[in-house]
Amino acid sequence: MKTAQDLKKAILSMDHRGYPAYKSLAADWRFDDYILHIDHVQGDPFASPSRLSVSVSGRTSRFPSFLYETAPRRTALEDSLVRRFHKQSEKVSFKAGGSGKSGLIGCSRPGQEILSRTACRTRKESGDILFRFDVGFPARGRSIDAQALIRILFDYLPDIVHTALMYHDNEAALFRAAADLADDQAYIRAELLKRGLIAFVADGSVLPRESGVSQRPLKNAVAFESPASMSVTLDLPHRGPLTGMGIPKGITLIVGGGYHGKSTLLRALELGVYNHIAGDGREYVITDESAVKLRAEDGRCIHGDDISMFIGNLPGGTDCTRFSTDNASGSTSQAAATVEALEAGSRVFLIDEDTCATNFMIRDELMARVVRRKDEPITPFLERIRPLYEECGISTVLAAGSSGLFFGAADHVIQMTCYRPYDITEAAKEAVRGLPLPESGSLKLPSFSRRPRGARFERAKIRTGDRDEFQLDRETVFLGQAEQLADREQTAACAYCLLYLLEHVFDGKKTIREALDLLLAKLEKEGIEGILPGRTVPDLAMPRRQEIAACLNRYRKLHI
Ligand code: ADP
Ligand code: MG
């Protein structure tokens, strides 16, 4: 392998030459403590920056072996390394300046969630670390600035690698804390299943965020405190006993006056499918991993969903067992979201009245008296919520401030008052005693027999970068309403999953469930790296099966 000195010579020899000469640097270079891989060199200073990576051996990086022991611990370690690298690179990014992206040193930037990311991969056996990042190769105008690149690769980068990717003896407590948290979070997840709970919200948790544009915890927030009747104590392996609210399987309503914290609690549950970093305030808010937020999303496309459990007899004789549209209404979009969540294996539905189509959720007495049943195509969720649980084991947490119609169907009713939850189940049941329960006929679940056709692309171009959308071959897929997508790296990963499904899995014979099973097995085995079409690996974060499903369901060119 060529050495760092060879690299320096090569760079010096191309000073002032035309930018494309940089291309010849794409190779592996041995530095004292690591190998620098120049994986992809940008074509000009204004193009996307060059993609580089470093491999540091376990012997050199010296992180203690217990940090690698389990998958959750490795993910936590990798997450810490990404945050460290980002912090260091930010200090020197663009210090070596020039035209276009000259001098940029950048990497993945995780938010509050701890996710498995392509930015950093560690190996259990050896402790080896691979770290991927971007460098804007510097130019003056369009000619190579050799000295600037040498500063980046020989001054800044070694510093960043030493500070971020190597273990320092005074950091033992820091890394141990991250590993302990990962263990404790994994323990809570396992405990939920054992105890028949769908979520746990620890006392003392801080649920609200700083602002609509900041995911940091709100300062001076009212700390969460479980009502006594729902309080459970878990004995975490490291932290020890931790008390909080355990939400049991079944149907749970969150009620309360406006602005008392209902949506904030529900939002914390939505994101509790992921682990959060220490200090987030939600690090002990853990939700069943399959939980899906359901909402209305008018305007979306629907591809042959069987929504007949909610909607039948549409005017014009539309077939609701294979319902397709390019422009869904509030109610049909929410019906589709619900059956798609079932198809993707969700066991828990999370619903906020604020983002629902009212006619999908309820129909009140007065309306039922006036509009006859045979003239109303919609069987509201109100009539399905109980059978969904009793016949299919699907739990629902529903935040609802305005309608008491669900009281009769609920197992638990929590009232949020000034951001504190109170168990008002008894009072709510008392209020509806004697009133007729919501009608609930027997449930006919869809057969989930959609079998998408595959597609071939000539060089499919994927454009990513936004949390809310991506483009596949110029077709935009909007995911702004897929509220549990954690960040843009997850969105980008969904784009590659969709491409892989279309090109390699869908064949008109496999159902969506079968296709997702195959995809997830491959991701599990090979990482997201295993499904990428090219050789360079962008910054991607592991998505859940539910978000991959959300993405393919919103792809307008899907053919069933
Ligand atoms: P609701 O859905 O009941 O109308 P929200 O959950 O939207 O209420 O909360 C209303 C406001 O109160 C939001 O600005 C939110 O950030 C804030 N908030 C929520 N929970 C807390 C808390 N525990 N402490 C302080 N402020 C909170
Ligand atoms: Mg609300």
Coordinates of C-alpha atoms and ligand atoms in Angstrom, one line a residue:
M1 CA 0.0 0.0 0.0
K2 CA 1.2 3.5 -0.8
T3 CA 2.1 5.7 2.2
A4 CA 1.2 9.1 3.5
Q5 CA 4.5 10.4 2.1
D6 CA 3.5 9.1 -1.4
L7 CA 0.3 10.9 -1.0
K8 CA 2.0 14.2 -0.1
K9 CA 4.3 13.9 -3.1
A10 CA 1.4 13.1 -5.4
I11 CA -0.6 16.1 -4.2
L12 CA 2.4 18.5 -4.5
S13 CA 3.0 17.3 -8.0
M14 CA -0.4 18.4 -9.1
D15 CA -0.4 21.9 -7.7
H16 CA -2.0 24.5 -9.9
R17 CA -3.1 21.8 -12.4
G18 CA -6.6 21.4 -13.6
Y19 CA -9.0 20.1 -11.0
P20 CA -9.6 16.7 -12.6
A21 CA -6.1 15.7 -11.8
Y22 CA -7.3 15.1 -8.2
K23 CA -9.1 12.0 -9.5
S24 CA -5.8 10.1 -9.5
L25 CA -5.7 10.3 -5.7
A26 CA -8.5 7.8 -5.3
A27 CA -6.7 5.0 -3.5
D28 CA -5.8 3.7 0.0
W29 CA -2.9 5.5 1.8
R30 CA -1.2 4.3 4.9
F31 CA -0.7 6.9 7.6
D32 CA 1.0 6.1 10.9
D33 CA -2.1 5.3 12.9
Y34 CA -4.7 4.6 10.2
I35 CA -5.4 4.0 6.6
L36 CA -6.9 6.9 4.6
H37 CA -9.3 5.8 1.8
I38 CA -10.0 8.3 -0.8
D39 CA -13.1 6.6 -2.1
H40 CA -14.5 9.1 -4.5
V41 CA -13.0 12.4 -5.8
Q42 CA -15.4 15.2 -6.8
G43 CA -15.3 16.3 -10.5
D44 CA -15.1 20.0 -9.7
P45 CA -14.9 22.3 -6.7
F46 CA -18.7 23.0 -6.8
A47 CA -19.8 19.4 -7.1
S48 CA -20.7 17.3 -4.0
P49 CA -17.6 17.0 -1.9
S50 CA -15.2 14.1 -2.2
R51 CA -16.0 11.0 -0.1
L52 CA -13.2 9.7 2.2
S53 CA -12.9 7.2 5.0
V54 CA -10.4 6.1 7.5
S55 CA -9.8 2.7 9.0
V56 CA -8.4 2.6 12.5
S57 CA -7.5 -0.8 13.9
G58 CA -8.8 -1.8 17.3
R59 CA -5.3 -2.0 18.6
T60 CA -4.6 1.6 17.7
S61 CA -8.0 3.1 18.8
R62 CA -7.9 1.2 22.1
F63 CA -11.6 1.4 23.0
P64 CA -12.3 -1.2 25.7
S65 CA -13.7 -4.4 24.3
F66 CA -16.9 -4.3 26.4
L67 CA -18.1 -1.4 24.3
Y68 CA -18.3 -3.7 21.3
E69 CA -19.9 -6.6 23.0
T70 CA -23.6 -6.3 21.9
A71 CA -25.3 -4.7 19.0
P72 CA -26.9 -1.9 21.1
R73 CA -23.5 -1.1 22.7
R74 CA -21.8 -1.0 19.3
T75 CA -24.5 1.3 17.9
A76 CA -24.0 3.6 21.0
L77 CA -20.2 3.6 20.5
E78 CA -20.5 4.4 16.8
D79 CA -23.0 7.1 17.7
S80 CA -20.6 8.7 20.1
L81 CA -17.8 8.5 17.6
V82 CA -19.9 10.3 14.9
R83 CA -20.8 13.0 17.4
R84 CA -17.1 13.5 18.3
F85 CA -16.0 13.5 14.7
H86 CA -18.6 16.0 13.8
K87 CA -17.7 18.3 16.7
Q88 CA -14.0 18.2 15.8
S89 CA -14.5 18.6 12.0
E90 CA -16.7 21.6 12.5
K91 CA -13.8 23.5 14.1
V92 CA -11.7 23.2 11.0
S93 CA -14.2 23.0 8.2
F94 CA -13.5 25.6 5.6
K95 CA -10.4 26.8 7.3
A96 CA -8.5 25.8 4.2
G97 CA -10.7 27.9 1.9
G98 CA -11.1 28.4 -1.8
S99 CA -13.7 28.2 -4.4
G100 CA -16.9 26.2 -4.2
K101 CA -16.8 23.6 -1.4
S102 CA -13.0 24.0 -1.0
G103 CA -12.0 23.1 2.5
L104 CA -15.2 21.6 3.7
I105 CA -14.7 18.8 6.2
G106 CA -18.0 17.3 7.1
C107 CA -19.7 14.2 8.3
S108 CA -23.0 12.8 9.5
R109 CA -24.8 14.9 12.1
P110 CA -27.1 12.8 14.3
G111 CA -30.0 14.5 16.1
Q112 CA -31.4 13.2 19.4
E113 CA -31.9 9.7 18.2
I114 CA -29.2 7.0 18.4
L115 CA -29.3 5.1 15.1
S116 CA -27.1 2.7 13.2
R117 CA -25.4 4.8 10.6
T118 CA -23.1 4.2 7.6
A119 CA -20.9 7.0 8.8
C120 CA -19.3 4.8 11.4
R121 CA -18.9 1.0 11.5
T122 CA -17.1 -1.0 14.2
R123 CA -16.2 -4.6 14.2
K124 CA -17.0 -6.7 17.2
E125 CA -14.0 -9.2 17.0
S126 CA -11.2 -6.8 16.1
G127 CA -12.5 -3.5 17.4
D128 CA -11.6 -2.0 14.1
I129 CA -13.4 1.3 13.1
L130 CA -14.3 2.5 9.7
F131 CA -15.4 6.2 9.5
R132 CA -16.8 7.9 6.4
F133 CA -16.8 11.6 5.8
D134 CA -16.6 14.4 3.2
V135 CA -13.8 16.7 2.1
G136 CA -14.1 19.5 -0.3
F137 CA -10.9 19.2 -2.3
P138 CA -9.6 22.8 -2.4
A139 CA -9.2 24.8 -5.5
R140 CA -8.3 28.4 -6.5
G141 CA -10.8 29.0 -9.2
R142 CA -10.7 25.6 -11.0
S143 CA -7.1 24.7 -10.3
I144 CA -5.7 22.5 -7.6
D145 CA -4.6 24.1 -4.4
A146 CA -2.1 21.5 -3.2
Q147 CA -1.0 23.2 0.0
A148 CA -4.6 23.5 1.2
L149 CA -5.3 19.8 0.6
I150 CA -2.1 19.0 2.4
R151 CA -3.1 21.0 5.4
I152 CA -6.5 19.2 5.5
L153 CA -5.1 15.7 5.1
F154 CA -1.9 16.1 7.1
D155 CA -2.8 18.7 9.8
Y156 CA -6.5 18.8 10.4
L157 CA -7.5 15.2 9.7
P158 CA -4.9 13.5 11.9
D159 CA -6.0 15.7 14.7
I160 CA -9.7 14.9 14.2
V161 CA -8.9 11.2 14.0
H162 CA -6.8 11.3 17.2
T163 CA -9.3 13.2 19.2
A164 CA -12.5 11.6 17.9
L165 CA -11.7 8.0 16.9
M166 CA -9.2 7.1 19.6
Y167 CA -9.7 6.3 23.2
H168 CA -8.2 8.5 25.9
D169 CA -7.8 7.3 29.4
N170 CA -9.7 10.1 31.0
E171 CA -12.8 9.1 28.9
A172 CA -13.6 5.8 30.6
A173 CA -16.7 7.1 32.4
L174 CA -18.1 8.8 29.3
F175 CA -18.0 5.7 27.2
R176 CA -19.2 3.5 30.0
A177 CA -22.2 5.7 30.5
A178 CA -23.2 5.4 26.9
A179 CA -22.9 1.6 26.9
D180 CA -24.8 1.4 30.2
L181 CA -27.6 3.6 28.8
A182 CA -27.7 1.3 25.7
D183 CA -28.0 -1.8 28.0
D184 CA -30.7 -0.1 30.1
Q185 CA -32.7 0.9 27.0
A186 CA -32.5 -2.6 25.6
Y187 CA -33.6 -3.9 28.9
I188 CA -36.7 -1.7 29.0
R189 CA -37.6 -2.8 25.5
A190 CA -37.4 -6.5 26.5
E191 CA -39.3 -5.8 29.7
L192 CA -42.2 -4.2 27.8
L193 CA -42.7 -7.4 25.9
K194 CA -42.5 -9.5 29.1
R195 CA -44.9 -7.3 31.0
G196 CA -47.5 -6.8 28.3
L197 CA -46.7 -3.1 28.1
I198 CA -46.6 -1.1 24.9
A199 CA -44.7 1.9 26.3
F200 CA -42.8 3.1 29.4
V201 CA -42.4 6.8 30.3
A202 CA -40.0 7.2 33.2
D203 CA -40.8 9.6 36.0
G204 CA -38.6 12.7 35.6
S205 CA -38.6 12.5 31.8
V206 CA -38.7 15.8 29.9
L207 CA -41.0 15.4 27.0
P208 CA -41.5 18.9 25.4
R209 CA -38.9 20.2 23.0
E210 CA -37.2 23.6 23.1
S211 CA -39.1 24.9 20.0
G212 CA -40.6 23.8 16.7
V213 CA -37.2 23.9 15.2
S214 CA -35.1 22.5 18.0
Q215 CA -35.3 19.0 19.3
R216 CA -33.4 19.8 22.5
P217 CA -35.3 19.5 25.7
L218 CA -37.4 22.4 26.9
K219 CA -35.7 24.2 29.8
N220 CA -37.8 24.4 33.0
A221 CA -40.3 21.9 31.7
V222 CA -42.7 20.1 34.1
A223 CA -41.1 16.7 34.6
F224 CA -43.2 13.7 33.8
E225 CA -44.8 11.9 36.8
S226 CA -46.8 8.7 36.4
P227 CA -50.2 8.4 38.0
A228 CA -49.9 5.9 40.8
S229 CA -52.3 3.5 39.2
M230 CA -50.2 3.1 36.1
S231 CA -46.8 3.3 37.8
V232 CA -44.4 0.4 37.3
T233 CA -40.8 0.0 38.6
L234 CA -38.2 -1.6 36.4
D235 CA -34.9 -2.8 37.7
L236 CA -32.5 -1.6 35.1
P237 CA -29.2 -3.5 35.0
H238 CA -27.1 -0.3 35.5
R239 CA -29.3 2.5 36.7
G240 CA -31.2 0.2 39.1
P241 CA -34.8 0.8 40.0
L242 CA -36.6 3.2 37.7
T243 CA -40.3 4.1 38.1
G244 CA -42.6 5.4 35.5
M245 CA -45.8 5.0 33.6
G246 CA -46.3 1.7 32.0
I247 CA -49.0 1.8 29.2
P248 CA -50.5 -1.7 29.0
K249 CA -51.7 -3.3 25.8
G250 CA -55.2 -2.3 24.9
I251 CA -56.8 1.0 24.3
T252 CA -55.5 4.1 26.0
L253 CA -57.0 7.6 25.6
I254 CA -55.1 10.7 26.4
V255 CA -57.6 13.4 27.1
G256 CA -57.4 16.9 28.7
G257 CA -57.8 20.5 27.9
G258 CA -56.1 22.2 25.0
Y259 CA -52.4 23.1 25.6
H260 CA -52.1 20.6 28.6
G261 CA -49.5 18.4 26.9
K262 CA -51.4 15.6 25.1
S263 CA -49.7 15.9 21.8
T264 CA -46.3 16.3 23.5
L265 CA -46.8 13.0 25.3
L266 CA -47.9 11.3 22.1
R267 CA -45.0 12.7 20.2
A268 CA -42.6 11.3 22.8
L269 CA -44.2 7.9 22.4
E270 CA -43.9 8.1 18.6
L271 CA -40.2 8.7 18.8
G272 CA -39.8 6.2 21.7
V273 CA -39.4 3.6 18.9
Y274 CA -35.8 4.9 18.8
N275 CA -33.3 5.2 21.6
H276 CA -32.3 8.8 22.7
I277 CA -29.0 10.2 23.8
A278 CA -28.3 11.0 27.5
G279 CA -29.6 14.4 28.4
D280 CA -32.4 14.3 25.8
G281 CA -35.1 14.0 28.5
R282 CA -36.6 11.1 26.7
E283 CA -33.8 8.5 27.1
Y284 CA -36.1 6.4 29.3
V285 CA -39.2 6.9 27.1
I286 CA -39.4 3.6 25.3
T287 CA -42.2 2.5 23.0
D288 CA -42.9 -0.8 21.2
E289 CA -40.6 -0.8 18.2
S290 CA -43.4 -1.5 15.8
A291 CA -45.6 1.4 16.8
V292 CA -46.9 3.6 14.0
K293 CA -48.3 7.1 14.1
L294 CA -51.5 7.2 12.0
R295 CA -52.7 10.4 10.5
A296 CA -54.6 11.9 7.6
E297 CA -52.6 12.9 4.6
D298 CA -54.8 14.2 1.9
G299 CA -53.3 14.4 -1.5
R300 CA -51.1 11.3 -1.2
C301 CA -51.4 8.4 -3.6
I302 CA -52.9 5.0 -2.7
H303 CA -52.1 1.8 -4.6
G304 CA -54.7 -0.9 -4.5
D305 CA -55.1 -0.9 -0.7
D306 CA -57.9 -3.0 0.8
I307 CA -59.6 -0.4 2.9
S308 CA -62.9 -2.1 3.0
M309 CA -62.7 -2.5 6.8
F310 CA -63.3 1.2 7.0
I311 CA -64.8 2.3 3.7
G312 CA -67.3 0.6 1.4
N313 CA -70.0 1.7 -1.0
L314 CA -68.2 4.7 -2.4
P315 CA -70.3 6.7 -4.9
G316 CA -69.7 5.4 -8.4
G317 CA -69.1 1.8 -7.2
T318 CA -65.4 2.1 -6.5
D319 CA -63.9 -1.2 -5.4
C320 CA -62.7 -0.6 -1.8
T321 CA -60.9 -3.9 -1.6
R322 CA -58.4 -2.5 -4.2
F323 CA -58.6 1.2 -3.7
S324 CA -56.3 3.4 -5.7
T325 CA -56.1 7.1 -6.1
D326 CA -53.6 9.8 -7.0
N327 CA -55.3 12.2 -4.6
A328 CA -56.6 10.7 -1.4
S329 CA -59.1 12.5 0.8
G330 CA -58.5 12.8 4.5
S331 CA -60.5 9.7 5.4
T332 CA -59.2 7.5 2.6
S333 CA -55.6 8.5 3.4
Q334 CA -56.0 7.6 7.0
A335 CA -57.8 4.3 6.2
A336 CA -54.9 3.5 3.9
A337 CA -52.3 4.4 6.5
T338 CA -54.0 2.1 8.9
V339 CA -54.1 -1.0 6.7
E340 CA -50.6 -0.3 5.5
A341 CA -49.4 -0.2 9.1
L342 CA -51.0 -3.5 9.7
E343 CA -49.4 -4.8 6.5
A344 CA -46.0 -3.6 7.8
G345 CA -46.5 -5.5 11.0
S346 CA -47.4 -2.8 13.5
R347 CA -48.8 -3.9 16.8
V348 CA -49.4 -0.4 18.2
F349 CA -51.2 2.6 16.7
L350 CA -50.6 6.1 17.8
I351 CA -53.2 8.7 16.9
D352 CA -53.5 12.3 17.6
E353 CA -56.9 13.9 17.1
D354 CA -55.0 17.0 15.9
T355 CA -53.9 15.3 12.7
C356 CA -56.9 13.1 12.0
A357 CA -59.8 13.2 9.6
T358 CA -62.8 13.5 11.9
N359 CA -65.1 11.5 9.7
F360 CA -62.6 8.6 9.7
M361 CA -62.5 8.6 13.5
I362 CA -66.1 9.1 14.7
R363 CA -69.7 9.6 13.8
D364 CA -71.8 11.0 16.5
E365 CA -75.4 10.2 17.5
L366 CA -77.0 13.2 15.8
M367 CA -75.3 12.6 12.5
A368 CA -76.1 8.9 12.6
R369 CA -79.8 9.8 13.1
V370 CA -79.9 12.2 10.1
V371 CA -77.6 10.5 7.6
R372 CA -78.7 6.9 7.2
R373 CA -76.1 4.2 7.6
K374 CA -76.5 3.0 4.0
D375 CA -75.6 6.5 2.8
E376 CA -72.4 6.7 4.7
P377 CA -69.5 4.7 3.2
I378 CA -67.3 5.1 6.3
T379 CA -67.2 2.7 9.2
P380 CA -65.4 5.0 11.7
F381 CA -62.3 3.9 13.6
L382 CA -64.4 4.2 16.7
E383 CA -66.2 1.0 15.7
R384 CA -63.0 -0.8 14.8
I385 CA -60.7 0.2 17.7
R386 CA -62.0 -2.5 20.0
P387 CA -62.1 -5.5 17.5
L388 CA -58.7 -4.4 16.3
Y389 CA -57.4 -5.1 19.8
E390 CA -59.5 -8.1 20.7
E391 CA -59.3 -10.0 17.4
C392 CA -55.8 -8.9 16.2
G393 CA -54.0 -7.7 19.3
I394 CA -53.5 -4.2 18.0
S395 CA -53.2 -1.6 20.8
T396 CA -54.1 2.1 20.3
V397 CA -53.0 5.2 22.1
L398 CA -55.2 8.0 21.1
A399 CA -54.9 11.6 22.1
A400 CA -58.3 13.2 21.9
G401 CA -59.4 16.4 23.6
S402 CA -62.7 17.0 22.0
S403 CA -64.7 13.7 21.7
G404 CA -65.8 11.5 24.6
L405 CA -67.1 8.9 22.1
F406 CA -64.1 6.7 22.7
F407 CA -64.6 6.5 26.5
G408 CA -66.7 3.4 26.1
A409 CA -64.0 1.6 24.1
A410 CA -61.0 2.5 26.3
D411 CA -59.2 0.4 28.8
H412 CA -57.4 3.4 30.3
V413 CA -58.1 7.1 30.2
I414 CA -55.3 9.5 31.1
Q415 CA -56.0 13.1 31.6
M416 CA -53.2 15.6 31.0
T417 CA -53.6 18.5 33.3
C418 CA -50.8 21.1 33.4
Y419 CA -48.5 18.5 31.8
R420 CA -49.2 15.9 34.5
P421 CA -51.0 12.7 33.7
Y422 CA -53.9 11.6 35.9
D423 CA -55.7 8.3 35.6
I424 CA -59.4 9.2 35.2
T425 CA -60.5 5.8 33.8
E426 CA -63.1 5.3 36.6
A427 CA -64.7 8.8 36.1
A428 CA -64.7 8.4 32.3
K429 CA -66.4 5.0 32.5
E430 CA -68.9 6.4 35.0
A431 CA -69.8 9.2 32.6
V432 CA -70.7 6.8 29.8
R433 CA -72.4 4.2 32.0
G434 CA -75.8 3.2 30.5
L435 CA -75.0 4.8 27.2
P436 CA -74.7 2.5 24.2
L437 CA -71.2 1.3 23.5
P438 CA -69.7 2.1 20.2
E439 CA -71.1 -0.4 17.7
S440 CA -68.4 -2.9 16.7
G441 CA -69.1 -5.6 14.2
S442 CA -66.7 -8.4 13.6
L443 CA -63.6 -7.5 11.8
K444 CA -62.6 -8.6 8.3
L445 CA -58.9 -8.0 8.0
P446 CA -57.5 -7.3 4.6
S447 CA -55.6 -10.2 2.9
F448 CA -52.5 -8.1 2.2
S449 CA -52.1 -9.6 -1.2
R450 CA -50.7 -6.6 -3.0
R451 CA -47.8 -7.7 -5.2
P452 CA -45.9 -4.8 -6.7
R453 CA -44.2 -5.2 -10.0
G454 CA -40.5 -4.6 -10.3
A455 CA -38.8 -1.8 -12.3
R456 CA -35.6 -1.3 -14.2
F457 CA -33.8 1.9 -14.4
E458 CA -31.0 2.9 -16.8
R459 CA -28.9 4.6 -14.2
A460 CA -31.4 5.6 -11.6
K461 CA -30.6 8.8 -10.1
I462 CA -31.4 9.3 -6.4
R463 CA -31.5 12.8 -5.0
T464 CA -31.5 13.1 -1.2
G465 CA -30.7 15.6 1.4
D466 CA -34.1 16.6 2.8
R467 CA -35.9 14.9 5.7
D468 CA -39.2 15.3 4.0
E469 CA -38.6 14.0 0.5
F470 CA -36.3 12.4 -2.0
Q471 CA -36.3 11.8 -5.7
L472 CA -35.9 8.5 -7.5
D473 CA -35.4 8.9 -11.2
R474 CA -37.0 12.4 -11.1
E475 CA -40.1 11.2 -9.3
T476 CA -40.4 13.0 -5.9
V477 CA -41.6 10.9 -2.9
F478 CA -43.0 13.1 -0.2
L479 CA -42.5 11.8 3.3
G480 CA -43.2 15.0 5.3
Q481 CA -46.1 13.3 7.0
A482 CA -44.2 10.1 7.8
E483 CA -43.7 11.6 11.2
Q484 CA -41.5 8.9 12.7
L485 CA -38.7 9.3 10.2
A486 CA -36.0 10.5 12.5
D487 CA -33.8 12.5 10.1
R488 CA -32.7 13.0 6.5
E489 CA -30.3 10.1 6.6
Q490 CA -33.2 7.8 7.3
T491 CA -35.1 9.3 4.5
A492 CA -32.1 8.8 2.2
A493 CA -31.8 5.2 3.3
C494 CA -35.5 4.7 2.5
A495 CA -34.8 6.0 -1.1
Y496 CA -32.1 3.3 -1.5
C497 CA -34.4 0.6 0.0
L498 CA -37.1 1.6 -2.5
L499 CA -34.7 1.4 -5.4
Y500 CA -33.5 -2.0 -4.2
L501 CA -37.1 -3.3 -3.8
L502 CA -38.0 -2.2 -7.3
E503 CA -34.9 -3.6 -9.0
H504 CA -34.2 -6.7 -7.0
V505 CA -37.2 -7.9 -5.0
F506 CA -40.6 -6.9 -6.4
D507 CA -41.5 -9.2 -9.3
G508 CA -45.3 -9.1 -9.3
K509 CA -45.4 -12.4 -7.3
K510 CA -44.1 -11.4 -3.8
T511 CA -46.4 -9.7 -1.5
I512 CA -45.2 -6.5 0.2
R513 CA -44.8 -8.4 3.5
E514 CA -42.6 -11.0 1.8
A515 CA -40.6 -8.3 0.0
L516 CA -40.1 -6.4 3.3
D517 CA -39.0 -9.6 5.0
L518 CA -36.4 -10.3 2.4
L519 CA -35.1 -6.7 2.4
L520 CA -34.9 -6.5 6.2
A521 CA -33.0 -9.8 6.3
K522 CA -30.5 -8.5 3.9
L523 CA -30.1 -5.2 5.8
E524 CA -29.7 -7.1 9.0
K525 CA -26.9 -9.3 7.5
E526 CA -25.0 -6.8 5.4
G527 CA -26.1 -3.4 6.6
I528 CA -27.5 -0.7 4.3
E529 CA -24.1 -0.9 2.5
G530 CA -25.4 -4.2 1.1
I531 CA -28.1 -2.7 -1.0
L532 CA -26.4 0.3 -2.5
P533 CA -26.1 0.4 -6.3
G534 CA -22.7 2.2 -6.5
R535 CA -19.5 1.8 -4.6
T536 CA -19.4 5.0 -2.6
V537 CA -21.5 4.9 0.5
P538 CA -23.4 8.0 1.4
D539 CA -24.4 9.0 4.9
L540 CA -27.5 6.8 5.7
A541 CA -29.2 5.8 8.9
M542 CA -31.1 2.5 9.4
P543 CA -34.8 3.0 8.9
R544 CA -37.5 0.8 10.4
R545 CA -39.6 -1.6 8.2
Q546 CA -42.6 0.7 8.9
E547 CA -40.9 3.8 7.3
I548 CA -39.7 1.7 4.3
A549 CA -43.3 0.6 3.8
A550 CA -44.5 4.2 4.1
C551 CA -42.0 5.2 1.4
L552 CA -43.0 2.6 -1.1
N553 CA -46.7 3.3 -0.5
R554 CA -46.1 7.0 -1.4
Y555 CA -44.1 6.3 -4.5
R556 CA -46.4 7.3 -7.3
K557 CA -45.0 5.0 -9.9
L558 CA -45.5 1.8 -7.9
H559 CA -47.5 -0.7 -10.0
I560 CA -49.4 -3.4 -8.2
Ligands
ADP1 P1 -52.2 19.7 23.7 O1 -51.9 18.7 22.6 O2 -52.8 19.1 24.9 O3 -53.0 20.8 23.2 P2 -49.4 20.2 23.6 O4 -48.8 18.9 23.9 O5 -49.4 20.7 22.1 O6 -50.8 20.3 24.2 O7 -48.6 21.2 24.5 C1 -48.8 22.6 24.5 C2 -47.6 23.4 24.8 O8 -47.1 23.1 26.1 C3 -46.4 23.1 23.9 O9 -45.8 24.4 23.5 C4 -45.5 22.3 24.7 O10 -44.1 22.5 24.3 C5 -45.7 22.7 26.1 N1 -45.5 21.6 27.0 C6 -45.9 20.3 26.8 N2 -45.5 19.6 27.9 C7 -44.8 20.4 28.7 C8 -44.2 20.2 30.0 N3 -44.1 19.0 30.5 N4 -43.6 21.3 30.6 C9 -43.7 22.5 30.0 N5 -44.3 22.7 28.8 C10 -44.9 21.7 28.2
MG2 MG -52.6 18.6 20.7

